[in-house]
Coordinates of C-alpha atoms in Angstrom, one line a residue:
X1 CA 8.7 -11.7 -12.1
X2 CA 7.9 -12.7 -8.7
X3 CA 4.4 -13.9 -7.0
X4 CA 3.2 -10.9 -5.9
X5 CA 0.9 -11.0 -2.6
X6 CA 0.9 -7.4 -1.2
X7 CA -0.4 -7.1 2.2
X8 CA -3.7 -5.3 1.5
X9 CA -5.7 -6.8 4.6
X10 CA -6.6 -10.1 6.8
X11 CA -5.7 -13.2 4.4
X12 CA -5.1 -16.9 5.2
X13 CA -1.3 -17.6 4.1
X14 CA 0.1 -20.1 2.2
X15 CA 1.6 -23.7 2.9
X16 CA 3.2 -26.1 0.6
X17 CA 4.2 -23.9 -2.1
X18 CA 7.5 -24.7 -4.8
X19 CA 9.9 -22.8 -4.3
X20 CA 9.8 -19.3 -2.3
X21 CA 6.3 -18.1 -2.4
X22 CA 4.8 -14.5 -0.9
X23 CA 2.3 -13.9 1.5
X24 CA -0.6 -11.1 2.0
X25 CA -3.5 -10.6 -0.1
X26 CA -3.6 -11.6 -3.4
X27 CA -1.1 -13.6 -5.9
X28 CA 0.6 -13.2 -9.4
X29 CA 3.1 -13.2 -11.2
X30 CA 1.1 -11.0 -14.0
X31 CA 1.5 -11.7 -17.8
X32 CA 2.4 -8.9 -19.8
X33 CA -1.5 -7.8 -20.2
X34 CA -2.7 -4.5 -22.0
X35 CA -3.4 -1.2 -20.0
X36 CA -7.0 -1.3 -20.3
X37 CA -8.2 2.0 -22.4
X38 CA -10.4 4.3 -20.8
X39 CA -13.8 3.6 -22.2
X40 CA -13.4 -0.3 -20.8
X41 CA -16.5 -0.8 -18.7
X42 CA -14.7 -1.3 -16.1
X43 CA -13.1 2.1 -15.6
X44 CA -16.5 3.7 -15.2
X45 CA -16.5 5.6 -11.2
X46 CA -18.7 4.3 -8.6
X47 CA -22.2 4.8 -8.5
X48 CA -23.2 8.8 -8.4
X49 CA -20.0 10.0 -10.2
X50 CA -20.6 12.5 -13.1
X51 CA -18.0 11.1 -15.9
X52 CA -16.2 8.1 -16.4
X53 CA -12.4 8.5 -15.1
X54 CA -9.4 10.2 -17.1
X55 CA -6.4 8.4 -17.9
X56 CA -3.5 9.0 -19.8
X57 CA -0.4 6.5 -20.3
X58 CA 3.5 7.9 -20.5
X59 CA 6.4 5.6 -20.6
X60 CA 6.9 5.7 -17.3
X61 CA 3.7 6.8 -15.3
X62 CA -0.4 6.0 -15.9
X63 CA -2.8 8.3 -14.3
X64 CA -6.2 7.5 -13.6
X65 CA -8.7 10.4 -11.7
X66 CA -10.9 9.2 -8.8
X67 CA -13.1 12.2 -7.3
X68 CA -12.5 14.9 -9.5
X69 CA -15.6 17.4 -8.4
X70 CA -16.3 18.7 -4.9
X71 CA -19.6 16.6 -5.5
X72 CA -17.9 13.4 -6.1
X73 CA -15.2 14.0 -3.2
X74 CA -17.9 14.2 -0.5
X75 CA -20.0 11.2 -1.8
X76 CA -16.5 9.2 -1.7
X77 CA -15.7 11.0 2.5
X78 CA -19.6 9.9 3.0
X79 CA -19.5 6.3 2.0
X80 CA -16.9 5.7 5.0
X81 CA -19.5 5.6 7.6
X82 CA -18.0 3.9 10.9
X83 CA -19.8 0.7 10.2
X84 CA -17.4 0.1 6.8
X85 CA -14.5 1.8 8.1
X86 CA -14.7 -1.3 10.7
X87 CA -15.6 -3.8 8.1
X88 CA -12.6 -3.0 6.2
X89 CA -10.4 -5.5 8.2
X90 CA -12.2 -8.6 6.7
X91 CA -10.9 -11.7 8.8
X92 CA -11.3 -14.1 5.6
X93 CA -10.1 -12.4 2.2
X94 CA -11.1 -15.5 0.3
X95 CA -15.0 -14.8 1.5
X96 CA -14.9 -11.2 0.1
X97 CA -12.6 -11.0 -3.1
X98 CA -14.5 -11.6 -6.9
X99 CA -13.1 -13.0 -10.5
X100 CA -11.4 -10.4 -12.2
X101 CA -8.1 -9.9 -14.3
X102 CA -5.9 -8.2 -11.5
X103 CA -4.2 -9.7 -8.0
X104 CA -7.1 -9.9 -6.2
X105 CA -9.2 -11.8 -8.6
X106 CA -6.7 -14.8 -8.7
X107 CA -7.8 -15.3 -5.0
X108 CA -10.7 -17.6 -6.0
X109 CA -9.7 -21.1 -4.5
X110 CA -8.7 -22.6 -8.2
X111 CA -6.5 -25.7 -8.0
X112 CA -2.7 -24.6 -7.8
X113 CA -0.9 -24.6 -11.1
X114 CA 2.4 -27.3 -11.2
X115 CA 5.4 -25.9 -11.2
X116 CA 5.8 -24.2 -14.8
X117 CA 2.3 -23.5 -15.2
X118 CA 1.9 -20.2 -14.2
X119 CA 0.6 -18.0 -11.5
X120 CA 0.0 -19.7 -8.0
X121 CA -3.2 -19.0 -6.3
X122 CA -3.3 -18.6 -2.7
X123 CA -5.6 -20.9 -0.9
X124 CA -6.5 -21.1 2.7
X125 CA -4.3 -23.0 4.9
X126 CA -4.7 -25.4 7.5
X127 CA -4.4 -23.9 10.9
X128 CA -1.7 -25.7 11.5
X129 CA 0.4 -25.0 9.1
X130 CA 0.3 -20.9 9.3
X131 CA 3.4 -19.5 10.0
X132 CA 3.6 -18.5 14.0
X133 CA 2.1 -15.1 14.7
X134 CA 3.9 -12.6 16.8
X135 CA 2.8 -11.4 20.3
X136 CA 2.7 -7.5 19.4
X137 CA 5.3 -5.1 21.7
X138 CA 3.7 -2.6 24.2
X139 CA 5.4 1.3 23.1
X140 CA 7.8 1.8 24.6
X141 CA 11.4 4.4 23.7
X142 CA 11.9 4.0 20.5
X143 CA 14.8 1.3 19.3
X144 CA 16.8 1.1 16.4
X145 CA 16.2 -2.1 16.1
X146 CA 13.0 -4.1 16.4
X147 CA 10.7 -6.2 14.3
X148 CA 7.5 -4.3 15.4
X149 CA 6.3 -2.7 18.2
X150 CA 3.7 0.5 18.8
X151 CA 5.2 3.7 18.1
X152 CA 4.6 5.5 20.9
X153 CA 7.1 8.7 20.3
X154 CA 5.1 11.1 19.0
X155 CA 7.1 13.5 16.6
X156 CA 6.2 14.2 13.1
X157 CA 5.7 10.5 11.8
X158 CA 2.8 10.0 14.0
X159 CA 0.8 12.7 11.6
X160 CA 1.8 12.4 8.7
X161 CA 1.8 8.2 8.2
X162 CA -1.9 7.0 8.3
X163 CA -4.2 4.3 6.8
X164 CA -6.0 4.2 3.5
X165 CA -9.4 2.9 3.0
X166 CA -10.7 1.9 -0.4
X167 CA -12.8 -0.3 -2.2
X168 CA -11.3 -2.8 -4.8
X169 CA -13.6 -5.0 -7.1
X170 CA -16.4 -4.7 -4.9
X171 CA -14.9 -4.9 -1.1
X172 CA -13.6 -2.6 0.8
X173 CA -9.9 -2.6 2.4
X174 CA -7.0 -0.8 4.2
X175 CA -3.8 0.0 3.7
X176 CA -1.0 2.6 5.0
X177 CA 0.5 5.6 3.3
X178 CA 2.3 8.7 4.3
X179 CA 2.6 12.6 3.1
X180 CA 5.4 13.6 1.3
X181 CA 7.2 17.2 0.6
X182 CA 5.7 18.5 -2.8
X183 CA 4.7 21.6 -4.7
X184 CA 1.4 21.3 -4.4
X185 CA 1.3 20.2 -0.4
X186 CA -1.4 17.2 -1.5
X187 CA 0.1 14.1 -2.1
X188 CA 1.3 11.1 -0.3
X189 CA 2.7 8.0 -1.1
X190 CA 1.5 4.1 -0.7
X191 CA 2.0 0.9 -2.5
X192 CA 0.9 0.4 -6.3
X193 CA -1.7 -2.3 -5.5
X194 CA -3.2 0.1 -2.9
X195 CA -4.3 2.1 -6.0
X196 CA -4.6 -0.2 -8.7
X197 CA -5.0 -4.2 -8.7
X198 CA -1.9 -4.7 -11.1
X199 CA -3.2 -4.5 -14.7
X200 CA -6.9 -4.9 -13.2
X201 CA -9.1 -2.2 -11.6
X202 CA -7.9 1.0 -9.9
X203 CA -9.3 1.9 -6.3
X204 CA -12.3 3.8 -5.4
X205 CA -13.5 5.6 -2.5
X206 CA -10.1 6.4 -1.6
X207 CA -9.5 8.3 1.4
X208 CA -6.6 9.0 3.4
X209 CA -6.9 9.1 7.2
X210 CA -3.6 10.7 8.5
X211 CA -2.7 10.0 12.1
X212 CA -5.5 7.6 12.2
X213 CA -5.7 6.8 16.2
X214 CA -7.6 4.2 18.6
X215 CA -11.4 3.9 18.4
X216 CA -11.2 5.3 15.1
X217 CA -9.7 8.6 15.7
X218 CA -9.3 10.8 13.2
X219 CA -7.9 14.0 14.5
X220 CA -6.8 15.7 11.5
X221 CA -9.5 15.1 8.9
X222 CA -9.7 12.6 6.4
X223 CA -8.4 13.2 2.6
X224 CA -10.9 12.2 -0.4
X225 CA -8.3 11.1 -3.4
X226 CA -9.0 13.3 -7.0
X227 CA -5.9 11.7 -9.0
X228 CA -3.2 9.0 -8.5
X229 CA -0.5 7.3 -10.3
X230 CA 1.3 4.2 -11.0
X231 CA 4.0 3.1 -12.9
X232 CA 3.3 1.6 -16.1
X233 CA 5.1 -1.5 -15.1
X234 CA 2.8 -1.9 -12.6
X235 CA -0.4 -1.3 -14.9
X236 CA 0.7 -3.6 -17.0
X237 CA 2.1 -6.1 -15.5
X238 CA 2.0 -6.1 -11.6
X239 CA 5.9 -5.8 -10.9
X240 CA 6.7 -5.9 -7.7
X241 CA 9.6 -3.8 -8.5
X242 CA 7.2 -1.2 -9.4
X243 CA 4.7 -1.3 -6.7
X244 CA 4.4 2.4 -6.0
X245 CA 1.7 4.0 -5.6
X246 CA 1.4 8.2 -5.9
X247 CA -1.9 10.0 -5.0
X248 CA -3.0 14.3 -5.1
X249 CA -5.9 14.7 -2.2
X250 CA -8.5 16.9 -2.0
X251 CA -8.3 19.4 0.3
X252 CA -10.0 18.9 3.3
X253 CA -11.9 22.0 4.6
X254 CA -10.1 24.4 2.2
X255 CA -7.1 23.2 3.7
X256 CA -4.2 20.6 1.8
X257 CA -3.0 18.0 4.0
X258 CA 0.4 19.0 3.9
X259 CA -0.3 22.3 5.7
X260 CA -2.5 20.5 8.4
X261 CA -0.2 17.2 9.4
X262 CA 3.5 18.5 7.7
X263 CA 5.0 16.2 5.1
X264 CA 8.4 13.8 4.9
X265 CA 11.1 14.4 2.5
X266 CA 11.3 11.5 -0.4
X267 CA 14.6 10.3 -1.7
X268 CA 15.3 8.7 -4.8
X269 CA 18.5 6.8 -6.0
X270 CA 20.2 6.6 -2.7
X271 CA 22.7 4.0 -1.8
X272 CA 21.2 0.7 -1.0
X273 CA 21.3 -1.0 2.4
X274 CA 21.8 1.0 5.7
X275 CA 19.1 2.0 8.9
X276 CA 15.9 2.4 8.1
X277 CA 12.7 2.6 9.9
X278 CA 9.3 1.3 8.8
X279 CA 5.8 2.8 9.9
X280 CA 2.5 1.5 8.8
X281 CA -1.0 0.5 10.0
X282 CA -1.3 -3.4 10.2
X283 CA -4.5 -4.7 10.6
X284 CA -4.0 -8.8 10.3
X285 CA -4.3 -11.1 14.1
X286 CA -2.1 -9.9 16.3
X287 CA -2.8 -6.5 15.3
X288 CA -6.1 -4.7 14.7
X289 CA -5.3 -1.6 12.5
X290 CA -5.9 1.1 15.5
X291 CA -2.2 2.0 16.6
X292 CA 1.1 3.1 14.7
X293 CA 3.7 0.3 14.6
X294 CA 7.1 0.7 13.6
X295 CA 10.5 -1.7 12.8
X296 CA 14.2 -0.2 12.6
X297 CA 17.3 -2.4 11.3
X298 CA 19.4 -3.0 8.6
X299 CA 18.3 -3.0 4.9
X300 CA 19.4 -6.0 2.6
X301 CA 19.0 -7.6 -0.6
X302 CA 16.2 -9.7 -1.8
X303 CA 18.0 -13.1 -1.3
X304 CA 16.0 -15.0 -4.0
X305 CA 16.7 -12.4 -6.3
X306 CA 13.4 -12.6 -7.9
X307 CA 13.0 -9.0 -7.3
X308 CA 15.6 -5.6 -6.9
X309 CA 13.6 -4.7 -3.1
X310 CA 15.4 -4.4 0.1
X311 CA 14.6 -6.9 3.4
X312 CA 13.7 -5.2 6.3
X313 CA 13.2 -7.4 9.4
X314 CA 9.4 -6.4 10.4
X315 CA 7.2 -8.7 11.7
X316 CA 4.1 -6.2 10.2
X317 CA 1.1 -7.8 9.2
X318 CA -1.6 -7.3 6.4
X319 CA -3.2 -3.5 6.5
X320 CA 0.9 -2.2 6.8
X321 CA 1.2 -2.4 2.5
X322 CA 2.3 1.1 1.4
X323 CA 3.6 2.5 4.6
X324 CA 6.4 4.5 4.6
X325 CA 10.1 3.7 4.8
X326 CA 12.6 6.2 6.2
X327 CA 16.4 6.4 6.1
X328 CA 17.9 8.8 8.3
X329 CA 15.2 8.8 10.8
X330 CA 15.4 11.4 14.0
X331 CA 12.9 9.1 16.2
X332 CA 13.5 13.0 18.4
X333 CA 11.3 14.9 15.7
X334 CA 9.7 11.6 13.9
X335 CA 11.4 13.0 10.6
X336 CA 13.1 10.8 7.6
X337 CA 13.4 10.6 4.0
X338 CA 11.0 8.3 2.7
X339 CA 13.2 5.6 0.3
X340 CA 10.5 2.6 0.2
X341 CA 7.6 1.3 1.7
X342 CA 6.2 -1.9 2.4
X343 CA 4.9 -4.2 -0.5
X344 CA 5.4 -8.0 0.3
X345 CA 6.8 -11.0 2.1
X346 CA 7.9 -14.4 1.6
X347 CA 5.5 -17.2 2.8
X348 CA 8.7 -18.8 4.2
X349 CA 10.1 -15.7 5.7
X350 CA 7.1 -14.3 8.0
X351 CA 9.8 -11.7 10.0
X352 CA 11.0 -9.8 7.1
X353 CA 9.4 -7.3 4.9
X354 CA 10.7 -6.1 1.8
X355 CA 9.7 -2.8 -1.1
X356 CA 11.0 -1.3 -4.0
X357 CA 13.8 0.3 -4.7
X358 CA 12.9 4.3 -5.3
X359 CA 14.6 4.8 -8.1
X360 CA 14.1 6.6 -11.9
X361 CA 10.1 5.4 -12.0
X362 CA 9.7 6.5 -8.4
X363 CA 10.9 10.1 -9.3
X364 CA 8.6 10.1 -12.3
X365 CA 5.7 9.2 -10.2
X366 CA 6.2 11.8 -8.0
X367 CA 7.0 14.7 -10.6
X368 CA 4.2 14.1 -12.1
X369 CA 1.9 13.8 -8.8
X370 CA 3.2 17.1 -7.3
X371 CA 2.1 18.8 -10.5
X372 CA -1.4 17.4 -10.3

C-alpha cells in the first residue's frame, strides 16, 4: 500500500522523499504482520485496570475493550487532568514517540530506506524545507468552498464533532471524531490509527470530548471509551484504505452521548465525488486544537492511485485525523451524512486531505459497534 502518516498530532514533515510521500504522524507502508493474540503482553490495560482486554477477530472487524467497568471508566476520565489534556499537543513528535511494531514506532530517526527497501521513516526537516503553513481564516458565514477556516455556525455539527484524547505507546495525543446515528445512541466514529497503531498497540485512556470549545471547554461532558473496532485490514496491516476507526462510550452521568449532543447520519456505498464538508480539531502551528475548523469543495480521486480515498482540498493540520466528513451538509442545521473522514496527506500536496472510501468494511464496523 501507501506510506501511511495519519495526522495524529504536531510532527515535523518530510523533505526529499522518492516519489509521493505522506505527511502527519507516523509512517508505513505495514507488512502483512499477525494480529497480535490477546495474551501478548502488550495488550494488557493500563495501570489499575482489573483484566487484560477482550478481543475477538472476524473477517472483516477486530474488537478490542478499553474500560469495561465503571471502575476502570473513571480512572481513564481522571487521568485527563488539564495539565495532560494541554500536553497532548506535543510540538516535536520525534521527542515523545518509542520503538514498537506499529506507525508510531517507525518514528525513531533510522536512516531512510533506498527506494525498494521498504518503509520510509519520517525524519525531522530542515526549517526551510517545510511546506508553507497557512494563516488560519477568522469564522465567518459558512462557504461551500474553503480550505479551512473556524466554523463559527453553530448548528448540530458544532456538538456532535469533538476531539479525542488518548495515550499510544506511552504518550499521550489528540485527534477528532464525531457521533453517529446508532441503536445504542454510544458510538462515534474517527480514524483507525486513532484507536489502534496499525498492527501495533490499540489506544488507552480514550475519551471523547464532544463540542470541545476554547480554554478547554467541555460543555457536554466528556465520554470514557469501553469497546472499539477496526477493520482487520487495518490490524493487520495498516491500510490506509481501511483507516476507520468505530468506538461504544460509556455513558456519561447515566446519560449516552447520543441523547446529550444528537448524532449524524453515516452513509455507506454512496457515489464517489460530489460536495462535501470536513470538520475536525487540528492542533499542528497555525492551529492550536481549541476551535472547530471546517473545509467544503469537491471530492476527487487519489491521483497517485496508491490508495481508493477521495481528495478534499483542506488545508487541516495534525489533531484533525478522524474527523468527520459530510455529504449533503445543511450548514442551516449543521446536519450531513457522514461518508469519510480525514486520514492523510501527501508531503507534496500540503492543501488537500484525503480518507477512505465507506464502503462494505465501514458498514461492518459500524453494525457491529451499534450492537456493542
Amino acid at each position: 500500500m501507501t506510506l501511511s502518516t495519519p495526522l495524529l498530532a504536531a510532527a515535523p514533515l518530510v523533505a526529499g522523499l522518492m516519489g509521493p510521500a505522506l505527511i502527519g504522524a507516523a509512517t508505513g507502508p505495514r507488512q502483512a504482520d499477525p494480529v497480535v493474540p490477546a495474551s501478548h503482553p502488550a495488550r494488557q490495560l493500563a495501570a489499575g485496570s482489573a483484566a487484560p482486554p477482550a478481543r475477538r477477530v472476524t473477517e472483516r472487524v477486530v474488537e478490542h475493550v478499553a474500560a469495561r467497568t465503571a471502575a476502570e471508566q473513571q480512572r481513564v476520565l481522571d487521568y485527563w487532568t488539564p495539565q495532560r489534556m494541554a500536553g497532548a499537543l506535543p510540538i516535536n513528535l520525534l521527542d515523545l514517540v518509542t520503538d514498537g511494531d506499529g506507525l508510531l514506532g517507525e518514528l525513531t530517526g533510522r536512516p531512510l530506506p533506498k527506494p525498494g527497501q521498504g518503509a520510509a521513516r519520517t525524519l525531522p526537516a530542515p526549517a526551510a524545507s517545510k511546506l508553507p503553513m497557512p494563516r488560519p481564516q477568522a469564522a465567518a458565514a459558512p462557504s461551500a468552498s474553503t480550505i479551512g477556516a473556524r466554523w463559527g455556525a453553530g448548528g448540530a455539527v458544532s456538538r456532535t464533532t469533538g476531539r479525542v484524547f488518548m495515550t499510544l505507546n506511552g504518550a499521550d495525543f489528540v485527534c477528532s471524531a464525531s457521533t453517529v446515528k446508532s441503536a445504542n445512541r454510544d458510538v462515534v466514529v474517527t480514524a483507525g490509527h486513532c484507536v489502534k497503531d496499525g498492527a501495533g498497540e490499540w489506544a488507552q485512556n480514550w475519551t471523547f470530548v464532544p463540542g470541545y470549545g476554547s480554554r478547554g471547554g467541555q460543555p457536554y461532558g466528556r465520554y470514557a471509551a469501553r469497546r472499539m473496532f477496526v477493520a482487520g485490514s487495518w490490524a493487520r496491516k495498516a491500510d490506509d484504505d481501511y483507516d476507520i476507526g468505530m468506538v461504544a462510550l460509556a455513558t456519561s452521568g447515566g446519560r449516552h452521548v447520543g441523547d446529550v449532543v444528537g448524532a449524524q447520519e453515516i452513509g455507506f456505498n454512496v457515489p464517489r465525488g460530489g460536495q462535501a464538508y470536513g470538520f475536525g480539531y487540528p492542533a499542528d502551528p497555525p492551529y492550536r486544537g481549541d476551535r472547530l475548523v471546517y473545509c467544503a469543495g469537491r471530492l476527487r480521486d487519489d491521483p497517485y492511485k496508491q490508495t481508493r480515498d477521495q481528495g478534499l482540498g483542506c488545508d487541516m493540520t495534525a489533531g484533525s485525523s478522524g474527523g468527520p466528513w459530510l455529504t449533503g451538509f445543511d450548514p442551516a442545521t449543521g446536519r450531513g451524512r457522514i461518508t469519510s473522514l480525514s486520514s492523510f496527506k501527501y508531503t507534496d500536496d500540503a492543501r488537500t486531505m484525503y480518507g477512505p472510501y465507506f464502503g462494505a468494511a465501514a458498514k461492518a464496523l459500524y453494525d457491529t459497534a451499534q450492537r456493542a
